[in-house]
Amino acid sequence: MSMNSFGHLFRVTTWGESHGPALGATVDGCPPGVPVAEEDLQVWLDKRKPGQNKFTTQRREPDQVKILSGVFEGKSTGTPIQLMIENTDQRSKDYGDIVEKFRPGHADITYWQKYGIRDYRGGGRSSARETAARVAAGGVARNALQALVPGIQIKGYMTQIGPHKINRDNFDWDQIDQNPFWTPDAAAAADWAEYLDQLRKDGNSVGAVVEVVARGVPAGLGAPVYGKLDTDLAAAMMSINAVKGVEIGEGMDAAALTGVENSDEIFMGNDGKPVFSSNHAGGILGGISTGQDVVVRFAVKPTSSILTTRKTITKSGEPTEIITKGRHDPCVGIRAVPVGEAMMACVILDHLLLNRGQVGEELPGKIG
Amino acid sequence: MSMNSFGHLFRVTTWGESHGPALGATVDGCPPGVPVAEEDLQVWLDKRKPGQNKFTTQRREPDQVKILSGVFEGKSTGTPIQLMIENTDQRSKDYGDIVEKFRPGHADITYWQKYGIRDYRGGGRSSARETAARVAAGGVARNALQALVPGIQIKGYMTQIGPHKINRDNFDWDQIDQNPFWTPDAAAAADWAEYLDQLRKDGNSVGAVVEVVARGVPAGLGAPVYGKLDTDLAAAMMSINAVKGVEIGEGMDAAALTGVENSDEIFMGNDGKPVFSSNHAGGILGGISTGQDVVVRFAVKPTSSILTTRKTITKSGEPTEIITKGRHDPCVGIRAVPVGEAMMACVILDHLLLNRGQVGEELPGKIG
Amino acid sequence: MSMNSFGHLFRVTTWGESHGPALGATVDGCPPGVPVAEEDLQVWLDKRKPGQNKFTTQRREPDQVKILSGVFEGKSTGTPIQLMIENTDQRSKDYGDIVEKFRPGHADITYWQKYGIRDYRGGGRSSARETAARVAAGGVARNALQALVPGIQIKGYMTQIGPHKINRDNFDWDQIDQNPFWTPDAAAAADWAEYLDQLRKDGNSVGAVVEVVARGVPAGLGAPVYGKLDTDLAAAMMSINAVKGVEIGEGMDAAALTGVENSDEIFMGNDGKPVFSSNHAGGILGGISTGQDVVVRFAVKPTSSILTTRKTITKSGEPTEIITKGRHDPCVGIRAVPVGEAMMACVILDHLLLNRGQVGEELPGKIG
Amino acid sequence: MSMNSFGHLFRVTTWGESHGPALGATVDGCPPGVPVAEEDLQVWLDKRKPGQNKFTTQRREPDQVKILSGVFEGKSTGTPIQLMIENTDQRSKDYGDIVEKFRPGHADITYWQKYGIRDYRGGGRSSARETAARVAAGGVARNALQALVPGIQIKGYMTQIGPHKINRDNFDWDQIDQNPFWTPDAAAAADWAEYLDQLRKDGNSVGAVVEVVARGVPAGLGAPVYGKLDTDLAAAMMSINAVKGVEIGEGMDAAALTGVENSDEIFMGNDGKPVFSSNHAGGILGGISTGQDVVVRFAVKPTSSILTTRKTITKSGEPTEIITKGRHDPCVGIRAVPVGEAMMACVILDHLLLNRGQVGEELPGKIG
């Protein structure tokens, strides 16, 4: 227990259940003097908000964030920032069936065994609603990042849905915000719409891959050998509901490469900083950022709540069946995009703070 | 900085460079009364030791572990256990070329930028020799695990080298210890030997995938939502040198599945414990163990030290070329197997301790 | 930064400023199944509440606590418990003078220097109002303690105000709740009332000593050598606003004793547990509880906000004078009593959880 | 368990028992580029070393420190620094009596109950020999402090032995290194020698008070509200063996003062920094350093090992008596002086690192 926090110096603790009075994040370690307004955070919550198109759940959750502390006259004071999101659309009756039955693929059975008590309403603590709190905290991190490293960019997008991957040749950064899948491949977006529509009608669901890139990250971030930048990113992404795999740069495909193929050769750039022939490393060497794009990818499993009958047992151990009705996302990967961005923002900020006095200014190790 | 530790209650701090006087692990949090002898730990160090066949580096490192504290009359006392491995085969002259040049794919350039000073001899702190300390600590964890959950098993093996994957139909648990690749597919082992031999002669290297399974893990381990069992496993594996991807259960392939396909249905077993129709989840739901096998997989990139000329720069920023001579593993994935096992042992033990009073005995939530 | 949390497994993070919308505590690590109701916590908040007699500030703060998460159907679920107290009586105009001037003895000047921004209203984050959140969290800890170790008692009381100490011969446990000073010496209470009344009329203030006892604490709590029970108690008490000294058992007076005088001899009790001839040690040996009363004492400095003119400077560095008007406690030690109790409850619970599987049941080391 | 570490970013883990092969400290988080040599650390170990005069134990322990990692060509590299001190004078036969009997005032009984196993030789882990590792780590901290804040001074001295306090009017900084008690009052030193000599001959022991001052500490150090500078100092000092009380500035005596008396008025100094009329606060306001001397005081109880018969019990619960023979310090306070200095150095450095980018350079909040 006592495990609802992440981060070293920028430390986020989320709290709250899907059907309690509220949920939120206690953000401790934001540097002082950072402009923080509820409107800034709301942008990202709105990006994650359900019910925006037919590919996400039709639940209506305004997800309005309130700042209860840590901000004075529009700026952070260096004290904890409490972010609260009240739960408003709590149709508890939708969830009556899961009081006694364990939904396959959900945390119902493990929470029950571990704790001997669980808030079964809508998944309670294990609901993906918890990620709203992460997104709010990520908004604070984004503002702090902009203050420390102006121009830094963090962007997530889908690169695969079910068996369908994007065509990297079609990659267009400007397309990302133009389609409901946050994908940089416009052609893929059109195909995916059709594919997902059919799955939804079949009462089925599907997995996805989300890629998140941080551009403009200074070299030198990361604390070997267990607070490595990639270690912390792997933990951050794996902690998101439904994530089953995390990759840095080349990821699992690195296994298939030879040393010659995988080599990112080093050159001197015109601006006096090193440049690389490629980025198989995903911007991280030995756990420390190289100054290249930091590239993380994670796989989200298909939504476990499906309209197809599945076999399970009751709390009494009796065999039974379950259909998870209610309003569920056919592909939770879509709404995982802003969550992945939020986690990236928090981790990068955390390591920037760990490096204070060293990065953004002069690095101790000069080249040239 | 101050980031060389992992674990919550079973906390391991590794220290030491490849060419200093010694390296080791400070193991804090081993329960009292656990039998711990140097010979027990040496078994695992020997498994990782180089020079055992032609597929691993020909460096001779006896890697003899000494216990300096925390064990009295053959048993742990609950105080820190200091494990020291002296560095004996330090041919510093082999590494003369890397004083001024940054080896592509290595941490040379990032350590230099971050710290402004680095022990360039053999990679110093970023050398994979650091993993010897992990393996020693993992040995302590294994003994504690056996004391707490008799019969628990932790086993790693290679499932892929370069583009060549094992055939899961050939999976034979008993084959694992019978070949230099620790692979359960005897046919694959023969093919791989030929493949790797050629690569080695070409002065090239290749990546690999390692799978680690923990069998007999009680249900209820894992501390949502940021101390999840899968979160901690992802961090543990990603922190190993050269790892670029981590998967739980279905892993990245979960993206390609539908909800119907991915569903692990639940039944009641004859022993009064739940059983599942499949294990796409890798033994973890909502961050908590289900009682099934815990299955983790990680990709190791190809060794960056290759006998092929690569372009790079010097500390002064001048363009140059480098060939990394010396005695290097053509596939570091092989020796990563005992390292992955050690990390698994440490993480599982850590979560067992977090659950003390709950697991191994009665779980608070009964079924049936 | 990121330093607003305490505890290892029972981890409390407080947040909020005196004049923001709300303040509270994020309580992570409460075991599941503990009965927790707002009314239970309110008892302790009411004990700390100002305005109850003429010896405490006449501000009216209802300090009504709300539980926002972590409790389901009256019981803790093992997930974070969010406790919120809304700020209602925010007469900001009382504090106009301190926008530009630093109050001597307050954190005004250090917060300004450290953060470059501060919520000056009523002390902001450095206000003693923050301790309301601790008291609420302590209420949760008390309930969990009762569930784990039925009959355990935690009691605080004043033993000194200004130069006036209690007479230990008059010590009467039952008197503690009978007077506004929470003191066990009825005669002292009468004298103190007169003394403090005069000080208050003079626009002055005074310090105090508070003693907190935990009775019924099992032997074996405490984690040497830096998570010792006394170490954690010292930190917990010193973190309370205005505290300048912390003592365990004999405390500073131990310096004046000889080894013969200070010795707590050991005997075997009738119940098969060790008993001691005395308790100079304050119930802790080598950082671990002995089973005796755990005794902690701390000194609270006189309230720095006084109606006497003091010299200071402005933010611009100009010399000036200040009188801190407003409604202040002439002796903050009185209201520090429930705060000290809350910290004791949190620390003892935290160490009980660290010892799960060992204490409350059989200790590993039997005597007899 | 897993509680043998202290510090946030400068993190020290001590390990080892008094009669094992070695003990030491794993120092993680030392900034890179700090000159560190074994001779530098040895200075402080020699100050703590026993057998230097008749007022300390006559055991001969060379306490020679070896650096095993983290230092390259005379400078720290930012990786963990392993400090090892081999145990050489292990006359185990001296301790035969304590295998079965619990020494009053020692951790024998609590370690036994908690762990069910203990290294009884010389106190094992609970021996004050553990403080040698602290002193070594403190040496590293001192070097890093000098690199970051040149001219900073840390000095400890005894202000009381038994009932005999120094006369503050005799305070002479230059006297401290001139007498075996490290006391600034030369007259007191002479009296104390006589007093302690008699106690030693009587087979008795006595307590002491040690004061440690840090001079030249920048304003702005400390992380409210639970990582306060005074909170961390209280924990650091209370964690030292035999310490029973900790005070900041006025300490316990603050209870006896009025607000008018206790007020440290603020003025503007000639160098553009604030100055104060007095230092009742001990250099800390609201948990943050003011730029004044940081003043900590702690009481050490009389050595529990005395040549006077005391009543106790055996492991079997039988009543018995014990005389602790062997070579013990009549006043452990003397050798606690360098230990207190080491803890001060570690805590100050830790908070300097937490403030990187803010302190030593420009503070965010300007005055004037």
mmCIF file of N, CA and C in Angstrom, chain C residues 21-90:
data_model
loop_
_atom_site.group_PDB
_atom_site.id
_atom_site.type_symbol
_atom_site.label_atom_id
_atom_site.label_comp_id
_atom_site.label_asym_id
_atom_site.label_seq_id
_atom_site.Cartn_x
_atom_site.Cartn_y
_atom_site.Cartn_z
ATOM 1 N N PRO C 21 -8.881 28.010 -0.800
ATOM 2 C CA PRO C 21 -10.223 27.430 -0.711
ATOM 3 C C PRO C 21 -10.324 26.300 0.314
ATOM 4 N N ALA C 22 -9.265 25.532 0.482
ATOM 5 C CA ALA C 22 -9.336 24.375 1.372
ATOM 6 C C ALA C 22 -7.934 23.903 1.693
ATOM 7 N N LEU C 23 -7.843 23.047 2.708
ATOM 8 C CA LEU C 23 -6.591 22.342 2.972
ATOM 9 C C LEU C 23 -6.955 20.912 3.332
ATOM 10 N N GLY C 24 -5.966 20.052 3.426
ATOM 11 C CA GLY C 24 -6.286 18.675 3.732
ATOM 12 C C GLY C 24 -5.096 17.758 3.757
ATOM 13 N N ALA C 25 -5.409 16.463 3.761
ATOM 14 C CA ALA C 25 -4.369 15.442 3.818
ATOM 15 C C ALA C 25 -4.732 14.300 2.884
ATOM 16 N N THR C 26 -3.747 13.857 2.114
ATOM 17 C CA THR C 26 -3.872 12.660 1.294
ATOM 18 C C THR C 26 -3.224 11.533 2.085
ATOM 19 N N VAL C 27 -4.040 10.581 2.519
ATOM 20 C CA VAL C 27 -3.560 9.514 3.401
ATOM 21 C C VAL C 27 -3.449 8.232 2.582
ATOM 22 N N ASP C 28 -2.227 7.797 2.352
ATOM 23 C CA ASP C 28 -2.008 6.624 1.510
ATOM 24 C C ASP C 28 -1.397 5.515 2.358
ATOM 25 N N GLY C 29 -2.024 4.359 2.350
ATOM 26 C CA GLY C 29 -1.453 3.233 3.065
ATOM 27 C C GLY C 29 -2.264 2.778 4.259
ATOM 28 N N CYS C 30 -3.475 3.335 4.441
ATOM 29 C CA CYS C 30 -4.333 2.805 5.510
ATOM 30 C C CYS C 30 -4.727 1.385 5.128
ATOM 31 N N PRO C 31 -4.583 0.425 6.023
ATOM 32 C CA PRO C 31 -4.978 -0.945 5.686
ATOM 33 C C PRO C 31 -6.467 -1.012 5.344
ATOM 34 N N PRO C 32 -6.875 -1.974 4.537
ATOM 35 C CA PRO C 32 -8.290 -2.090 4.191
ATOM 36 C C PRO C 32 -9.122 -2.612 5.350
ATOM 37 N N GLY C 33 -10.410 -2.262 5.338
ATOM 38 C CA GLY C 33 -11.332 -2.823 6.310
ATOM 39 C C GLY C 33 -11.396 -2.084 7.633
ATOM 40 N N VAL C 34 -10.726 -0.942 7.737
ATOM 41 C CA VAL C 34 -10.764 -0.168 8.982
ATOM 42 C C VAL C 34 -11.993 0.746 8.963
ATOM 43 N N PRO C 35 -12.818 0.716 9.996
ATOM 44 C CA PRO C 35 -13.960 1.628 10.042
ATOM 45 C C PRO C 35 -13.470 3.076 10.115
ATOM 46 N N VAL C 36 -13.904 3.915 9.190
ATOM 47 C CA VAL C 36 -13.513 5.327 9.190
ATOM 48 C C VAL C 36 -14.739 6.164 8.850
ATOM 49 N N ALA C 37 -15.108 7.066 9.748
ATOM 50 C CA ALA C 37 -16.243 7.956 9.488
ATOM 51 C C ALA C 37 -15.818 9.388 9.763
ATOM 52 N N GLU C 38 -16.456 10.324 9.095
ATOM 53 C CA GLU C 38 -16.109 11.734 9.309
ATOM 54 C C GLU C 38 -16.258 12.120 10.779
ATOM 55 N N GLU C 39 -17.253 11.563 11.444
ATOM 56 C CA GLU C 39 -17.479 11.904 12.855
ATOM 57 C C GLU C 39 -16.293 11.482 13.726
ATOM 58 N N ASP C 40 -15.677 10.351 13.389
ATOM 59 C CA ASP C 40 -14.517 9.880 14.168
ATOM 60 C C ASP C 40 -13.386 10.905 14.103
ATOM 61 N N LEU C 41 -13.160 11.419 12.917
ATOM 62 C CA LEU C 41 -12.055 12.359 12.723
ATOM 63 C C LEU C 41 -12.395 13.711 13.336
ATOM 64 N N GLN C 42 -13.692 14.053 13.274
ATOM 65 C CA GLN C 42 -14.114 15.371 13.746
ATOM 66 C C GLN C 42 -13.831 15.557 15.239
ATOM 67 N N VAL C 43 -13.904 14.469 15.987
ATOM 68 C CA VAL C 43 -13.616 14.526 17.435
ATOM 69 C C VAL C 43 -12.263 15.185 17.683
ATOM 70 N N TRP C 44 -11.278 14.787 16.905
ATOM 71 C CA TRP C 44 -9.915 15.289 17.125
ATOM 72 C C TRP C 44 -9.747 16.693 16.575
ATOM 73 N N LEU C 45 -10.425 16.977 15.461
ATOM 74 C CA LEU C 45 -10.382 18.337 14.922
ATOM 75 C C LEU C 45 -11.034 19.311 15.906
ATOM 76 N N ASP C 46 -12.098 18.863 16.561
ATOM 77 C CA ASP C 46 -12.752 19.740 17.532
ATOM 78 C C ASP C 46 -11.842 20.009 18.723
ATOM 79 N N LYS C 47 -11.032 19.003 19.079
ATOM 80 C CA LYS C 47 -10.097 19.192 20.199
ATOM 81 C C LYS C 47 -9.077 20.282 19.864
ATOM 82 N N ARG C 48 -8.697 20.358 18.586
ATOM 83 C CA ARG C 48 -7.709 21.346 18.141
ATOM 84 C C ARG C 48 -8.346 22.693 17.792
ATOM 85 N N LYS C 49 -9.641 22.707 17.607
ATOM 86 C CA LYS C 49 -10.352 23.878 17.075
ATOM 87 C C LYS C 49 -10.150 25.118 17.952
ATOM 88 N N PRO C 50 -9.904 26.262 17.337
ATOM 89 C CA PRO C 50 -9.704 27.483 18.125
ATOM 90 C C PRO C 50 -11.026 28.007 18.689
ATOM 91 N N GLY C 51 -10.901 28.963 19.588
ATOM 92 C CA GLY C 51 -12.077 29.687 20.056
ATOM 93 C C GLY C 51 -12.872 28.978 21.122
ATOM 94 N N GLN C 52 -12.288 27.967 21.737
ATOM 95 C CA GLN C 52 -13.072 27.209 22.717
ATOM 96 C C GLN C 52 -13.001 27.797 24.121
ATOM 97 N N ASN C 53 -11.926 28.515 24.396
ATOM 98 C CA ASN C 53 -11.868 29.234 25.664
ATOM 99 C C ASN C 53 -10.979 30.451 25.460
ATOM 100 N N LYS C 54 -10.815 31.251 26.507
ATOM 101 C CA LYS C 54 -10.125 32.518 26.288
ATOM 102 C C LYS C 54 -8.612 32.348 26.088
ATOM 103 N N PHE C 55 -8.112 31.139 26.258
ATOM 104 C CA PHE C 55 -6.673 30.921 26.104
ATOM 105 C C PHE C 55 -6.274 30.541 24.676
ATOM 106 N N THR C 56 -7.250 30.438 23.810
ATOM 107 C CA THR C 56 -6.909 30.148 22.405
ATOM 108 C C THR C 56 -7.493 31.246 21.533
ATOM 109 N N THR C 57 -6.987 31.326 20.301
ATOM 110 C CA THR C 57 -7.413 32.396 19.398
ATOM 111 C C THR C 57 -8.937 32.405 19.237
ATOM 112 N N GLN C 58 -9.479 33.605 19.085
ATOM 113 C CA GLN C 58 -10.932 33.735 18.975
ATOM 114 C C GLN C 58 -11.427 33.621 17.535
ATOM 115 N N ARG C 59 -10.519 33.238 16.621
ATOM 116 C CA ARG C 59 -10.996 32.969 15.268
ATOM 117 C C ARG C 59 -12.010 31.832 15.309
ATOM 118 N N ARG C 60 -13.046 31.946 14.458
ATOM 119 C CA ARG C 60 -13.990 30.839 14.392
ATOM 120 C C ARG C 60 -13.734 30.041 13.120
ATOM 121 N N GLU C 61 -13.260 28.853 13.299
ATOM 122 C CA GLU C 61 -13.016 27.975 12.158
ATOM 123 C C GLU C 61 -13.705 26.650 12.431
ATOM 124 N N PRO C 62 -14.783 26.370 11.716
ATOM 125 C CA PRO C 62 -15.497 25.124 12.027
ATOM 126 C C PRO C 62 -14.640 23.889 11.769
ATOM 127 N N ASP C 63 -13.692 23.968 10.818
ATOM 128 C CA ASP C 63 -12.791 22.835 10.569
ATOM 129 C C ASP C 63 -13.550 21.533 10.409
ATOM 130 N N GLN C 64 -14.484 21.556 9.488
ATOM 131 C CA GLN C 64 -15.312 20.378 9.223
ATOM 132 C C GLN C 64 -14.613 19.528 8.174
ATOM 133 N N VAL C 65 -14.343 18.286 8.516
ATOM 134 C CA VAL C 65 -13.595 17.438 7.581
ATOM 135 C C VAL C 65 -14.534 16.631 6.681
ATOM 136 N N LYS C 66 -14.175 16.521 5.410
ATOM 137 C CA LYS C 66 -14.928 15.688 4.466
ATOM 138 C C LYS C 66 -14.002 14.598 3.931
ATOM 139 N N ILE C 67 -14.547 13.394 3.787
ATOM 140 C CA ILE C 67 -13.798 12.280 3.194
ATOM 141 C C ILE C 67 -14.182 12.188 1.720
ATOM 142 N N LEU C 68 -13.225 12.369 0.837
ATOM 143 C CA LEU C 68 -13.522 12.385 -0.601
ATOM 144 C C LEU C 68 -13.228 11.059 -1.299
ATOM 145 N N SER C 69 -12.469 10.191 -0.651
ATOM 146 C CA SER C 69 -12.118 8.933 -1.327
ATOM 147 C C SER C 69 -11.591 7.921 -0.328
ATOM 148 N N GLY C 70 -11.484 6.674 -0.777
ATOM 149 C CA GLY C 70 -10.798 5.651 0.008
ATOM 150 C C GLY C 70 -11.634 4.968 1.053
ATOM 151 N N VAL C 71 -12.889 5.407 1.213
ATOM 152 C CA VAL C 71 -13.777 4.781 2.197
ATOM 153 C C VAL C 71 -15.049 4.367 1.469
ATOM 154 N N PHE C 72 -15.444 3.122 1.645
ATOM 155 C CA PHE C 72 -16.622 2.588 0.950
ATOM 156 C C PHE C 72 -17.493 1.881 1.979
ATOM 157 N N GLU C 73 -18.730 2.302 2.053
ATOM 158 C CA GLU C 73 -19.668 1.710 3.015
ATOM 159 C C GLU C 73 -19.078 1.703 4.422
ATOM 160 N N GLY C 74 -18.409 2.819 4.771
ATOM 161 C CA GLY C 74 -17.940 2.999 6.140
ATOM 162 C C GLY C 74 -16.598 2.395 6.473
ATOM 163 N N LYS C 75 -15.975 1.743 5.471
ATOM 164 C CA LYS C 75 -14.683 1.111 5.758
ATOM 165 C C LYS C 75 -13.632 1.525 4.735
ATOM 166 N N SER C 76 -12.397 1.588 5.195
ATOM 167 C CA SER C 76 -11.289 1.891 4.284
ATOM 168 C C SER C 76 -11.145 0.752 3.282
ATOM 169 N N THR C 77 -10.731 1.108 2.050
ATOM 170 C CA THR C 77 -10.598 0.092 1.000
ATOM 171 C C THR C 77 -9.141 -0.204 0.675
ATOM 172 N N GLY C 78 -8.210 0.455 1.343
ATOM 173 C CA GLY C 78 -6.793 0.262 1.015
ATOM 174 C C GLY C 78 -6.302 1.251 -0.031
ATOM 175 N N THR C 79 -7.190 2.095 -0.528
ATOM 176 C CA THR C 79 -6.816 3.118 -1.516
ATOM 177 C C THR C 79 -6.694 4.470 -0.793
ATOM 178 N N PRO C 80 -6.119 5.487 -1.454
ATOM 179 C CA PRO C 80 -5.853 6.741 -0.740
ATOM 180 C C PRO C 80 -7.129 7.391 -0.185
ATOM 181 N N ILE C 81 -7.016 7.839 1.040
ATOM 182 C CA ILE C 81 -8.127 8.542 1.695
ATOM 183 C C ILE C 81 -7.845 10.042 1.602
ATOM 184 N N GLN C 82 -8.707 10.733 0.903
ATOM 185 C CA GLN C 82 -8.526 12.184 0.764
ATOM 186 C C GLN C 82 -9.400 12.895 1.790
ATOM 187 N N LEU C 83 -8.760 13.688 2.648
ATOM 188 C CA LEU C 83 -9.456 14.427 3.699
ATOM 189 C C LEU C 83 -9.386 15.914 3.374
ATOM 190 N N MET C 84 -10.535 16.564 3.268
ATOM 191 C CA MET C 84 -10.564 17.978 2.900
ATOM 192 C C MET C 84 -11.257 18.804 3.978
ATOM 193 N N ILE C 85 -10.648 19.930 4.325
ATOM 194 C CA ILE C 85 -11.236 20.875 5.271
ATOM 195 C C ILE C 85 -11.340 22.221 4.557
ATOM 196 N N GLU C 86 -12.533 22.689 4.347
ATOM 197 C CA GLU C 86 -12.675 23.971 3.650
ATOM 198 C C GLU C 86 -12.350 25.127 4.586
ATOM 199 N N ASN C 87 -11.712 26.132 4.039
ATOM 200 C CA ASN C 87 -11.419 27.339 4.818
ATOM 201 C C ASN C 87 -12.605 28.276 4.720
ATOM 202 N N THR C 88 -13.151 28.640 5.869
ATOM 203 C CA THR C 88 -14.378 29.443 5.815
ATOM 204 C C THR C 88 -14.184 30.856 6.368
ATOM 205 N N ASP C 89 -13.425 31.001 7.436
ATOM 206 C CA ASP C 89 -13.312 32.314 8.101
ATOM 207 C C ASP C 89 -12.040 33.018 7.642
ATOM 208 N N GLN C 90 -12.067 33.513 6.420
ATOM 209 C CA GLN C 90 -10.855 34.087 5.841
ATOM 210 C C GLN C 90 -10.904 35.602 5.853
#
